[in-house]
């Protein structure tokens, strides 16, 4: 079965979906591995969702309109225990792909 045609979806809709997915992923990680593995903090007025996995740290700025969702989630407001590690979007996405495929122990960054 093909996914529904979403050609009418705006860029705001796409980012809203992505932001909810980032929050959900972080909440699942925090429930599975403990609150020190994921959380949120604020940077320049924007919520930042962060996750620590064996493949490395990942973080996403999400729109402030989702603050209520974040606060009602199981995520705790905290910064990563070792602070932000300076990753850029390409590194974050590489780490995420390596985590998904389980190849994080084989490929260096």
PDB file of N, CA and C in Angstrom:
ATOM      1  N   UNK A   1       0.851  -1.173   0.000  1.00  0.00           N
ATOM      2  CA  UNK A   1       0.000   0.000   0.000  1.00  0.00           C
ATOM      3  C   UNK A   1       0.895   1.233   0.000  1.00  0.00           C
ATOM      4  N   UNK A   2       0.589   2.176  -0.863  1.00  0.00           N
ATOM      5  CA  UNK A   2       1.355   3.410  -0.950  1.00  0.00           C
ATOM      6  C   UNK A   2       0.899   4.383   0.133  1.00  0.00           C
ATOM      7  N   UNK A   3       1.832   5.222   0.605  1.00  0.00           N
ATOM      8  CA  UNK A   3       1.417   6.240   1.584  1.00  0.00           C
ATOM      9  C   UNK A   3       0.491   7.254   0.916  1.00  0.00           C
ATOM     10  N   UNK A   4      -0.278   7.975   1.715  1.00  0.00           N
ATOM     11  CA  UNK A   4      -1.184   8.966   1.120  1.00  0.00           C
ATOM     12  C   UNK A   4      -0.392  10.061   0.414  1.00  0.00           C
ATOM     13  N   UNK A   5      -1.000  10.632  -0.618  1.00  0.00           N
ATOM     14  CA  UNK A   5      -0.380  11.735  -1.342  1.00  0.00           C
ATOM     15  C   UNK A   5      -0.350  12.952  -0.427  1.00  0.00           C
ATOM     16  N   UNK A   6       0.843  13.425  -0.157  1.00  0.00           N
ATOM     17  CA  UNK A   6       0.984  14.582   0.722  1.00  0.00           C
ATOM     18  C   UNK A   6       1.595  15.754  -0.028  1.00  0.00           C
ATOM     19  N   UNK A   7       1.337  15.836  -1.328  1.00  0.00           N
ATOM     20  CA  UNK A   7       1.906  16.907  -2.131  1.00  0.00           C
ATOM     21  C   UNK A   7       1.380  18.275  -1.701  1.00  0.00           C
ATOM     22  N   UNK A   8       0.278  18.293  -1.000  1.00  0.00           N
ATOM     23  CA  UNK A   8      -0.292  19.557  -0.533  1.00  0.00           C
ATOM     24  C   UNK A   8       0.257  19.955   0.836  1.00  0.00           C
ATOM     25  N   UNK A   9       1.139  19.153   1.397  1.00  0.00           N
ATOM     26  CA  UNK A   9       1.660  19.441   2.726  1.00  0.00           C
ATOM     27  C   UNK A   9       2.637  20.609   2.648  1.00  0.00           C
ATOM     28  N   UNK A  10       2.456  21.582   3.534  1.00  0.00           N
ATOM     29  CA  UNK A  10       3.349  22.743   3.560  1.00  0.00           C
ATOM     30  C   UNK A  10       4.636  22.394   4.302  1.00  0.00           C
ATOM     31  N   UNK A  11       5.650  23.232   4.143  1.00  0.00           N
ATOM     32  CA  UNK A  11       6.908  23.011   4.856  1.00  0.00           C
ATOM     33  C   UNK A  11       6.681  23.076   6.364  1.00  0.00           C
ATOM     34  N   UNK A  12       5.753  23.921   6.805  1.00  0.00           N
ATOM     35  CA  UNK A  12       5.427  23.977   8.236  1.00  0.00           C
ATOM     36  C   UNK A  12       4.840  22.650   8.714  1.00  0.00           C
ATOM     37  N   UNK A  13       4.007  22.023   7.883  1.00  0.00           N
ATOM     38  CA  UNK A  13       3.439  20.716   8.229  1.00  0.00           C
ATOM     39  C   UNK A  13       4.551  19.668   8.341  1.00  0.00           C
ATOM     40  N   UNK A  14       5.476  19.707   7.408  1.00  0.00           N
ATOM     41  CA  UNK A  14       6.588  18.752   7.414  1.00  0.00           C
ATOM     42  C   UNK A  14       7.413  18.916   8.688  1.00  0.00           C
ATOM     43  N   UNK A  15       7.750  20.148   9.030  1.00  0.00           N
ATOM     44  CA  UNK A  15       8.536  20.377  10.245  1.00  0.00           C
ATOM     45  C   UNK A  15       7.762  20.033  11.499  1.00  0.00           C
ATOM     46  N   UNK A  16       6.459  20.269  11.503  1.00  0.00           N
ATOM     47  CA  UNK A  16       5.652  19.897  12.663  1.00  0.00           C
ATOM     48  C   UNK A  16       5.712  18.382  12.881  1.00  0.00           C
ATOM     49  N   UNK A  17       5.554  17.617  11.800  1.00  0.00           N
ATOM     50  CA  UNK A  17       5.647  16.157  11.894  1.00  0.00           C
ATOM     51  C   UNK A  17       7.018  15.738  12.416  1.00  0.00           C
ATOM     52  N   UNK A  18       8.083  16.329  11.852  1.00  0.00           N
ATOM     53  CA  UNK A  18       9.461  16.012  12.256  1.00  0.00           C
ATOM     54  C   UNK A  18       9.688  16.357  13.725  1.00  0.00           C
ATOM     55  N   UNK A  19       9.159  17.493  14.164  1.00  0.00           N
ATOM     56  CA  UNK A  19       9.337  17.905  15.554  1.00  0.00           C
ATOM     57  C   UNK A  19       8.649  16.938  16.513  1.00  0.00           C
ATOM     58  N   UNK A  20       7.441  16.520  16.166  1.00  0.00           N
ATOM     59  CA  UNK A  20       6.742  15.546  17.008  1.00  0.00           C
ATOM     60  C   UNK A  20       7.493  14.218  17.053  1.00  0.00           C
ATOM     61  N   UNK A  21       8.051  13.816  15.920  1.00  0.00           N
ATOM     62  CA  UNK A  21       8.825  12.579  15.887  1.00  0.00           C
ATOM     63  C   UNK A  21      10.073  12.680  16.762  1.00  0.00           C
ATOM     64  N   UNK A  22      10.761  13.822  16.726  1.00  0.00           N
ATOM     65  CA  UNK A  22      11.945  14.019  17.568  1.00  0.00           C
ATOM     66  C   UNK A  22      11.568  13.942  19.048  1.00  0.00           C
ATOM     67  N   UNK A  23      10.469  14.563  19.414  1.00  0.00           N
ATOM     68  CA  UNK A  23      10.015  14.522  20.807  1.00  0.00           C
ATOM     69  C   UNK A  23       9.666  13.088  21.207  1.00  0.00           C
ATOM     70  N   UNK A  24       8.958  12.377  20.346  1.00  0.00           N
ATOM     71  CA  UNK A  24       8.577  10.995  20.639  1.00  0.00           C
ATOM     72  C   UNK A  24       9.807  10.101  20.777  1.00  0.00           C
ATOM     73  N   UNK A  25      10.776  10.252  19.866  1.00  0.00           N
ATOM     74  CA  UNK A  25      12.005   9.460  19.933  1.00  0.00           C
ATOM     75  C   UNK A  25      12.719   9.716  21.256  1.00  0.00           C
ATOM     76  N   UNK A  26      12.850  10.977  21.637  1.00  0.00           N
ATOM     77  CA  UNK A  26      13.524  11.306  22.891  1.00  0.00           C
ATOM     78  C   UNK A  26      12.769  10.731  24.089  1.00  0.00           C
ATOM     79  N   UNK A  27      11.449  10.819  24.073  1.00  0.00           N
ATOM     80  CA  UNK A  27      10.657  10.288  25.183  1.00  0.00           C
ATOM     81  C   UNK A  27      10.831   8.776  25.306  1.00  0.00           C
ATOM     82  N   UNK A  28      10.875   8.081  24.187  1.00  0.00           N
ATOM     83  CA  UNK A  28      11.067   6.622  24.213  1.00  0.00           C
ATOM     84  C   UNK A  28      12.466   6.281  24.740  1.00  0.00           C
ATOM     85  N   UNK A  29      13.477   7.006  24.289  1.00  0.00           N
ATOM     86  CA  UNK A  29      14.838   6.771  24.773  1.00  0.00           C
ATOM     87  C   UNK A  29      14.904   7.004  26.283  1.00  0.00           C
ATOM     88  N   UNK A  30      14.309   8.098  26.755  1.00  0.00           N
ATOM     89  CA  UNK A  30      14.329   8.391  28.188  1.00  0.00           C
ATOM     90  C   UNK A  30      13.626   7.308  29.000  1.00  0.00           C
ATOM     91  N   UNK A  31      12.516   6.784  28.480  1.00  0.00           N
ATOM     92  CA  UNK A  31      11.803   5.717  29.195  1.00  0.00           C
ATOM     93  C   UNK A  31      12.611   4.425  29.197  1.00  0.00           C
ATOM     94  N   UNK A  32      13.284   4.136  28.092  1.00  0.00           N
ATOM     95  CA  UNK A  32      14.030   2.882  27.978  1.00  0.00           C
ATOM     96  C   UNK A  32      15.363   2.918  28.715  1.00  0.00           C
ATOM     97  N   UNK A  33      16.084   4.033  28.623  1.00  0.00           N
ATOM     98  CA  UNK A  33      17.453   4.090  29.159  1.00  0.00           C
ATOM     99  C   UNK A  33      17.619   5.015  30.349  1.00  0.00           C
ATOM    100  N   UNK A  34      16.571   5.703  30.728  1.00  0.00           N
ATOM    101  CA  UNK A  34      16.640   6.606  31.868  1.00  0.00           C
ATOM    102  C   UNK A  34      16.693   8.064  31.444  1.00  0.00           C
ATOM    103  N   UNK A  35      16.285   8.946  32.365  1.00  0.00           N
ATOM    104  CA  UNK A  35      16.168  10.368  32.042  1.00  0.00           C
ATOM    105  C   UNK A  35      17.493  11.052  31.702  1.00  0.00           C
ATOM    106  N   UNK A  36      18.611  10.456  32.046  1.00  0.00           N
ATOM    107  CA  UNK A  36      19.905  11.044  31.702  1.00  0.00           C
ATOM    108  C   UNK A  36      20.285  10.784  30.243  1.00  0.00           C
ATOM    109  N   UNK A  37      19.443  10.036  29.523  1.00  0.00           N
ATOM    110  CA  UNK A  37      19.701   9.705  28.123  1.00  0.00           C
ATOM    111  C   UNK A  37      19.006  10.637  27.138  1.00  0.00           C
ATOM    112  N   UNK A  38      18.051  11.424  27.620  1.00  0.00           N
ATOM    113  CA  UNK A  38      17.308  12.320  26.732  1.00  0.00           C
ATOM    114  C   UNK A  38      16.625  13.387  27.561  1.00  0.00           C
ATOM    115  N   UNK A  39      16.372  14.518  26.934  1.00  0.00           N
ATOM    116  CA  UNK A  39      15.685  15.604  27.625  1.00  0.00           C
ATOM    117  C   UNK A  39      15.519  16.787  26.707  1.00  0.00           C
ATOM    118  N   UNK A  40      15.311  17.940  27.321  1.00  0.00           N
ATOM    119  CA  UNK A  40      15.175  19.174  26.541  1.00  0.00           C
ATOM    120  C   UNK A  40      15.701  20.340  27.357  1.00  0.00           C
ATOM    121  N   UNK A  41      16.117  21.361  26.648  1.00  0.00           N
ATOM    122  CA  UNK A  41      16.530  22.626  27.254  1.00  0.00           C
ATOM    123  C   UNK A  41      16.204  23.727  26.258  1.00  0.00           C
ATOM    124  N   UNK A  42      16.476  24.962  26.615  1.00  0.00           N
ATOM    125  CA  UNK A  42      16.167  26.084  25.733  1.00  0.00           C
ATOM    126  C   UNK A  42      17.447  26.738  25.238  1.00  0.00           C
ATOM    127  N   UNK A  43      17.459  27.084  23.955  1.00  0.00           N
ATOM    128  CA  UNK A  43      18.567  27.796  23.331  1.00  0.00           C
ATOM    129  C   UNK A  43      17.986  28.925  22.499  1.00  0.00           C
ATOM    130  N   UNK A  44      18.314  30.146  22.832  1.00  0.00           N
ATOM    131  CA  UNK A  44      17.788  31.323  22.125  1.00  0.00           C
ATOM    132  C   UNK A  44      16.264  31.303  22.037  1.00  0.00           C
ATOM    133  N   UNK A  45      15.610  30.851  23.105  1.00  0.00           N
ATOM    134  CA  UNK A  45      14.155  30.852  23.158  1.00  0.00           C
ATOM    135  C   UNK A  45      13.474  29.671  22.496  1.00  0.00           C
ATOM    136  N   UNK A  46      14.256  28.781  21.896  1.00  0.00           N
ATOM    137  CA  UNK A  46      13.691  27.598  21.235  1.00  0.00           C
ATOM    138  C   UNK A  46      13.976  26.357  22.073  1.00  0.00           C
ATOM    139  N   UNK A  47      12.984  25.460  22.189  1.00  0.00           N
ATOM    140  CA  UNK A  47      13.263  24.183  22.852  1.00  0.00           C
ATOM    141  C   UNK A  47      14.216  23.342  21.995  1.00  0.00           C
ATOM    142  N   UNK A  48      15.139  22.693  22.665  1.00  0.00           N
ATOM    143  CA  UNK A  48      16.070  21.770  22.006  1.00  0.00           C
ATOM    144  C   UNK A  48      15.864  20.400  22.626  1.00  0.00           C
ATOM    145  N   UNK A  49      15.511  19.436  21.796  1.00  0.00           N
ATOM    146  CA  UNK A  49      15.355  18.046  22.220  1.00  0.00           C
ATOM    147  C   UNK A  49      16.698  17.365  22.004  1.00  0.00           C
ATOM    148  N   UNK A  50      17.198  16.642  23.002  1.00  0.00           N
ATOM    149  CA  UNK A  50      18.486  15.957  22.846  1.00  0.00           C
ATOM    150  C   UNK A  50      18.364  14.494  23.268  1.00  0.00           C
ATOM    151  N   UNK A  51      19.223  13.677  22.657  1.00  0.00           N
ATOM    152  CA  UNK A  51      19.258  12.239  22.929  1.00  0.00           C
ATOM    153  C   UNK A  51      20.712  11.783  22.901  1.00  0.00           C
ATOM    154  N   UNK A  52      21.078  10.931  23.840  1.00  0.00           N
ATOM    155  CA  UNK A  52      22.388  10.279  23.842  1.00  0.00           C
ATOM    156  C   UNK A  52      22.171   8.803  23.532  1.00  0.00           C
ATOM    157  N   UNK A  53      22.807   8.294  22.477  1.00  0.00           N
ATOM    158  CA  UNK A  53      22.726   6.872  22.130  1.00  0.00           C
ATOM    159  C   UNK A  53      24.141   6.338  21.961  1.00  0.00           C
ATOM    160  N   UNK A  54      24.302   5.036  21.808  1.00  0.00           N
ATOM    161  CA  UNK A  54      25.638   4.488  21.566  1.00  0.00           C
ATOM    162  C   UNK A  54      26.305   5.057  20.306  1.00  0.00           C
ATOM    163  N   UNK A  55      25.512   5.570  19.380  1.00  0.00           N
ATOM    164  CA  UNK A  55      26.064   6.147  18.147  1.00  0.00           C
ATOM    165  C   UNK A  55      26.410   7.622  18.314  1.00  0.00           C
ATOM    166  N   UNK A  56      26.167   8.191  19.478  1.00  0.00           N
ATOM    167  CA  UNK A  56      26.507   9.581  19.731  1.00  0.00           C
ATOM    168  C   UNK A  56      25.288  10.447  20.011  1.00  0.00           C
ATOM    169  N   UNK A  57      25.575  11.685  20.346  1.00  0.00           N
ATOM    170  CA  UNK A  57      24.539  12.648  20.709  1.00  0.00           C
ATOM    171  C   UNK A  57      23.811  13.171  19.467  1.00  0.00           C
ATOM    172  N   UNK A  58      22.537  13.437  19.638  1.00  0.00           N
ATOM    173  CA  UNK A  58      21.716  14.035  18.599  1.00  0.00           C
ATOM    174  C   UNK A  58      20.848  15.094  19.262  1.00  0.00           C
ATOM    175  N   UNK A  59      20.554  16.165  18.532  1.00  0.00           N
ATOM    176  CA  UNK A  59      19.650  17.179  19.085  1.00  0.00           C
ATOM    177  C   UNK A  59      18.896  17.870  17.960  1.00  0.00           C
ATOM    178  N   UNK A  60      17.718  18.366  18.303  1.00  0.00           N
ATOM    179  CA  UNK A  60      16.852  19.037  17.344  1.00  0.00           C
ATOM    180  C   UNK A  60      16.239  20.266  17.998  1.00  0.00           C
ATOM    181  N   UNK A  61      16.344  21.429  17.349  1.00  0.00           N
ATOM    182  CA  UNK A  61      15.539  22.577  17.747  1.00  0.00           C
ATOM    183  C   UNK A  61      14.116  22.277  17.265  1.00  0.00           C
ATOM    184  N   UNK A  62      13.156  22.508  18.123  1.00  0.00           N
ATOM    185  CA  UNK A  62      11.761  22.348  17.724  1.00  0.00           C
ATOM    186  C   UNK A  62      11.046  23.675  17.961  1.00  0.00           C
ATOM    187  N   UNK A  63       9.948  23.868  17.278  1.00  0.00           N
ATOM    188  CA  UNK A  63       9.250  25.140  17.357  1.00  0.00           C
ATOM    189  C   UNK A  63       8.630  25.353  18.739  1.00  0.00           C
ATOM    190  N   UNK A  64       8.660  26.603  19.201  1.00  0.00           N
ATOM    191  CA  UNK A  64       8.117  26.912  20.526  1.00  0.00           C
ATOM    192  C   UNK A  64       6.638  26.556  20.689  1.00  0.00           C
ATOM    193  N   UNK A  65       5.884  26.440  19.604  1.00  0.00           N
ATOM    194  CA  UNK A  65       4.468  26.099  19.727  1.00  0.00           C
ATOM    195  C   UNK A  65       4.260  24.697  20.283  1.00  0.00           C
ATOM    196  N   UNK A  66       5.312  23.882  20.313  1.00  0.00           N
ATOM    197  CA  UNK A  66       5.199  22.522  20.859  1.00  0.00           C
ATOM    198  C   UNK A  66       5.645  22.435  22.321  1.00  0.00           C
ATOM    199  N   UNK A  67       5.867  23.577  22.939  1.00  0.00           N
ATOM    200  CA  UNK A  67       6.318  23.594  24.336  1.00  0.00           C
ATOM    201  C   UNK A  67       5.357  22.845  25.251  1.00  0.00           C
ATOM    202  N   UNK A  68       4.052  22.994  25.039  1.00  0.00           N
ATOM    203  CA  UNK A  68       3.082  22.299  25.873  1.00  0.00           C
ATOM    204  C   UNK A  68       3.216  20.780  25.732  1.00  0.00           C
ATOM    205  N   UNK A  69       3.435  20.306  24.508  1.00  0.00           N
ATOM    206  CA  UNK A  69       3.624  18.869  24.279  1.00  0.00           C
ATOM    207  C   UNK A  69       4.875  18.389  25.010  1.00  0.00           C
ATOM    208  N   UNK A  70       5.946  19.160  24.895  1.00  0.00           N
ATOM    209  CA  UNK A  70       7.208  18.781  25.554  1.00  0.00           C
ATOM    210  C   UNK A  70       7.018  18.726  27.060  1.00  0.00           C
ATOM    211  N   UNK A  71       6.425  19.750  27.624  1.00  0.00           N
ATOM    212  CA  UNK A  71       6.250  19.809  29.079  1.00  0.00           C
ATOM    213  C   UNK A  71       5.316  18.714  29.596  1.00  0.00           C
ATOM    214  N   UNK A  72       4.371  18.261  28.769  1.00  0.00           N
ATOM    215  CA  UNK A  72       3.465  17.191  29.191  1.00  0.00           C
ATOM    216  C   UNK A  72       4.018  15.806  28.873  1.00  0.00           C
ATOM    217  N   UNK A  73       5.157  15.762  28.190  1.00  0.00           N
ATOM    218  CA  UNK A  73       5.796  14.476  27.900  1.00  0.00           C
ATOM    219  C   UNK A  73       6.546  13.998  29.145  1.00  0.00           C
ATOM    220  N   UNK A  74       7.178  12.855  29.028  1.00  0.00           N
ATOM    221  CA  UNK A  74       7.968  12.323  30.142  1.00  0.00           C
ATOM    222  C   UNK A  74       9.384  12.894  30.168  1.00  0.00           C
ATOM    223  N   UNK A  75       9.726  13.744  29.204  1.00  0.00           N
ATOM    224  CA  UNK A  75      11.073  14.318  29.167  1.00  0.00           C
ATOM    225  C   UNK A  75      11.284  15.300  30.310  1.00  0.00           C
ATOM    226  N   UNK A  76      12.492  15.300  30.833  1.00  0.00           N
ATOM    227  CA  UNK A  76      12.850  16.250  31.873  1.00  0.00           C
ATOM    228  C   UNK A  76      13.608  17.414  31.251  1.00  0.00           C
ATOM    229  N   UNK A  77      13.422  18.598  31.820  1.00  0.00           N
ATOM    230  CA  UNK A  77      14.177  19.749  31.354  1.00  0.00           C
ATOM    231  C   UNK A  77      15.585  19.652  31.926  1.00  0.00           C
ATOM    232  N   UNK A  78      16.531  19.358  31.057  1.00  0.00           N
ATOM    233  CA  UNK A  78      17.931  19.227  31.461  1.00  0.00           C
ATOM    234  C   UNK A  78      18.799  19.273  30.215  1.00  0.00           C
ATOM    235  N   UNK A  79      20.030  19.680  30.397  1.00  0.00           N
ATOM    236  CA  UNK A  79      20.989  19.653  29.293  1.00  0.00           C
ATOM    237  C   UNK A  79      21.688  18.303  29.296  1.00  0.00           C
ATOM    238  N   UNK A  80      22.288  17.911  28.180  1.00  0.00           N
ATOM    239  CA  UNK A  80      23.027  16.643  28.170  1.00  0.00           C
ATOM    240  C   UNK A  80      24.085  16.644  29.272  1.00  0.00           C
ATOM    241  N   UNK A  81      24.283  15.518  29.951  1.00  0.00           N
ATOM    242  CA  UNK A  81      25.223  15.474  31.075  1.00  0.00           C
ATOM    243  C   UNK A  81      26.623  16.009  30.747  1.00  0.00           C
ATOM    244  N   UNK A  82      27.091  15.775  29.535  1.00  0.00           N
ATOM    245  CA  UNK A  82      28.415  16.266  29.150  1.00  0.00           C
ATOM    246  C   UNK A  82      28.336  17.528  28.301  1.00  0.00           C
ATOM    247  N   UNK A  83      27.145  18.138  28.223  1.00  0.00           N
ATOM    248  CA  UNK A  83      26.953  19.333  27.410  1.00  0.00           C
ATOM    249  C   UNK A  83      26.791  19.004  25.942  1.00  0.00           C
ATOM    250  N   UNK A  84      26.501  20.032  25.167  1.00  0.00           N
ATOM    251  CA  UNK A  84      26.364  19.877  23.726  1.00  0.00           C
ATOM    252  C   UNK A  84      27.738  19.572  23.146  1.00  0.00           C
ATOM    253  N   UNK A  85      27.838  18.546  22.314  1.00  0.00           N
ATOM    254  CA  UNK A  85      29.151  18.119  21.795  1.00  0.00           C
ATOM    255  C   UNK A  85      29.563  18.803  20.494  1.00  0.00           C
ATOM    256  N   UNK A  86      28.763  19.767  20.026  1.00  0.00           N
ATOM    257  CA  UNK A  86      29.136  20.536  18.852  1.00  0.00           C
ATOM    258  C   UNK A  86      28.765  19.924  17.520  1.00  0.00           C
ATOM    259  N   UNK A  87      27.977  18.849  17.517  1.00  0.00           N
ATOM    260  CA  UNK A  87      27.625  18.199  16.247  1.00  0.00           C
ATOM    261  C   UNK A  87      26.820  19.127  15.345  1.00  0.00           C
ATOM    262  N   UNK A  88      27.037  18.955  14.043  1.00  0.00           N
ATOM    263  CA  UNK A  88      26.244  19.688  13.055  1.00  0.00           C
ATOM    264  C   UNK A  88      25.161  18.754  12.508  1.00  0.00           C
ATOM    265  N   UNK A  89      24.352  19.243  11.596  1.00  0.00           N
ATOM    266  CA  UNK A  89      23.232  18.455  11.073  1.00  0.00           C
ATOM    267  C   UNK A  89      23.709  17.193  10.361  1.00  0.00           C
ATOM    268  N   UNK A  90      24.770  17.292   9.570  1.00  0.00           N
ATOM    269  CA  UNK A  90      25.277  16.127   8.842  1.00  0.00           C
ATOM    270  C   UNK A  90      25.755  15.058   9.826  1.00  0.00           C
ATOM    271  N   UNK A  91      26.493  15.471  10.841  1.00  0.00           N
ATOM    272  CA  UNK A  91      26.981  14.516  11.848  1.00  0.00           C
ATOM    273  C   UNK A  91      25.814  13.895  12.606  1.00  0.00           C
ATOM    274  N   UNK A  92      24.853  14.728  12.989  1.00  0.00           N
ATOM    275  CA  UNK A  92      23.671  14.219  13.699  1.00  0.00           C
ATOM    276  C   UNK A  92      22.961  13.161  12.859  1.00  0.00           C
ATOM    277  N   UNK A  93      22.723  13.471  11.587  1.00  0.00           N
ATOM    278  CA  UNK A  93      22.010  12.522  10.738  1.00  0.00           C
ATOM    279  C   UNK A  93      22.820  11.264  10.482  1.00  0.00           C
ATOM    280  N   UNK A  94      24.134  11.385  10.392  1.00  0.00           N
ATOM    281  CA  UNK A  94      24.990  10.210  10.255  1.00  0.00           C
ATOM    282  C   UNK A  94      24.893   9.336  11.508  1.00  0.00           C
ATOM    283  N   UNK A  95      24.946   9.962  12.661  1.00  0.00           N
ATOM    284  CA  UNK A  95      24.814   9.211  13.921  1.00  0.00           C
ATOM    285  C   UNK A  95      23.454   8.540  14.012  1.00  0.00           C
ATOM    286  N   UNK A  96      22.424   9.238  13.586  1.00  0.00           N
ATOM    287  CA  UNK A  96      21.080   8.669  13.640  1.00  0.00           C
ATOM    288  C   UNK A  96      20.975   7.461  12.715  1.00  0.00           C
ATOM    289  N   UNK A  97      21.512   7.578  11.506  1.00  0.00           N
ATOM    290  CA  UNK A  97      21.492   6.449  10.569  1.00  0.00           C
ATOM    291  C   UNK A  97      22.299   5.278  11.119  1.00  0.00           C
ATOM    292  N   UNK A  98      23.438   5.573  11.715  1.00  0.00           N
ATOM    293  CA  UNK A  98      24.262   4.499  12.297  1.00  0.00           C
ATOM    294  C   UNK A  98      23.547   3.837  13.464  1.00  0.00           C
ATOM    295  N   UNK A  99      22.815   4.621  14.261  1.00  0.00           N
ATOM    296  CA  UNK A  99      22.053   4.048  15.358  1.00  0.00           C
ATOM    297  C   UNK A  99      20.942   3.145  14.827  1.00  0.00           C
ATOM    298  N   UNK A 100      20.225   3.608  13.824  1.00  0.00           N
ATOM    299  CA  UNK A 100      19.123   2.841  13.245  1.00  0.00           C
ATOM    300  C   UNK A 100      19.616   1.512  12.678  1.00  0.00           C
ATOM    301  N   UNK A 101      20.757   1.534  12.004  1.00  0.00           N
ATOM    302  CA  UNK A 101      21.265   0.327  11.353  1.00  0.00           C
ATOM    303  C   UNK A 101      22.115  -0.540  12.273  1.00  0.00           C
ATOM    304  N   UNK A 102      22.420  -0.043  13.476  1.00  0.00           N
ATOM    305  CA  UNK A 102      23.238  -0.815  14.398  1.00  0.00           C
ATOM    306  C   UNK A 102      24.694  -0.859  13.994  1.00  0.00           C
ATOM    307  N   UNK A 103      25.130   0.035  13.107  1.00  0.00           N
ATOM    308  CA  UNK A 103      26.504   0.001  12.620  1.00  0.00           C
ATOM    309  C   UNK A 103      27.410   0.968  13.361  1.00  0.00           C
ATOM    310  N   UNK A 104      26.965   1.501  14.472  1.00  0.00           N
ATOM    311  CA  UNK A 104      27.745   2.504  15.197  1.00  0.00           C
ATOM    312  C   UNK A 104      29.037   1.959  15.782  1.00  0.00           C
ATOM    313  N   UNK A 105      29.113   0.666  16.013  1.00  0.00           N
ATOM    314  CA  UNK A 105      30.348   0.123  16.579  1.00  0.00           C
ATOM    315  C   UNK A 105      31.365  -0.207  15.494  1.00  0.00           C
ATOM    316  N   UNK A 106      30.978  -0.110  14.224  1.00  0.00           N
ATOM    317  CA  UNK A 106      31.862  -0.491  13.129  1.00  0.00           C
ATOM    318  C   UNK A 106      32.437   0.690  12.358  1.00  0.00           C
ATOM    319  N   UNK A 107      31.675   1.764  12.262  1.00  0.00           N
ATOM    320  CA  UNK A 107      32.108   2.892  11.441  1.00  0.00           C
ATOM    321  C   UNK A 107      32.474   4.097  12.294  1.00  0.00           C
ATOM    322  N   UNK A 108      33.672   4.611  12.138  1.00  0.00           N
ATOM    323  CA  UNK A 108      34.006   5.849  12.863  1.00  0.00           C
ATOM    324  C   UNK A 108      33.308   7.033  12.205  1.00  0.00           C
ATOM    325  N   UNK A 109      33.194   8.129  12.924  1.00  0.00           N
ATOM    326  CA  UNK A 109      32.601   9.344  12.335  1.00  0.00           C
ATOM    327  C   UNK A 109      33.555   9.962  11.357  1.00  0.00           C
TER     328      UNK A 109
END
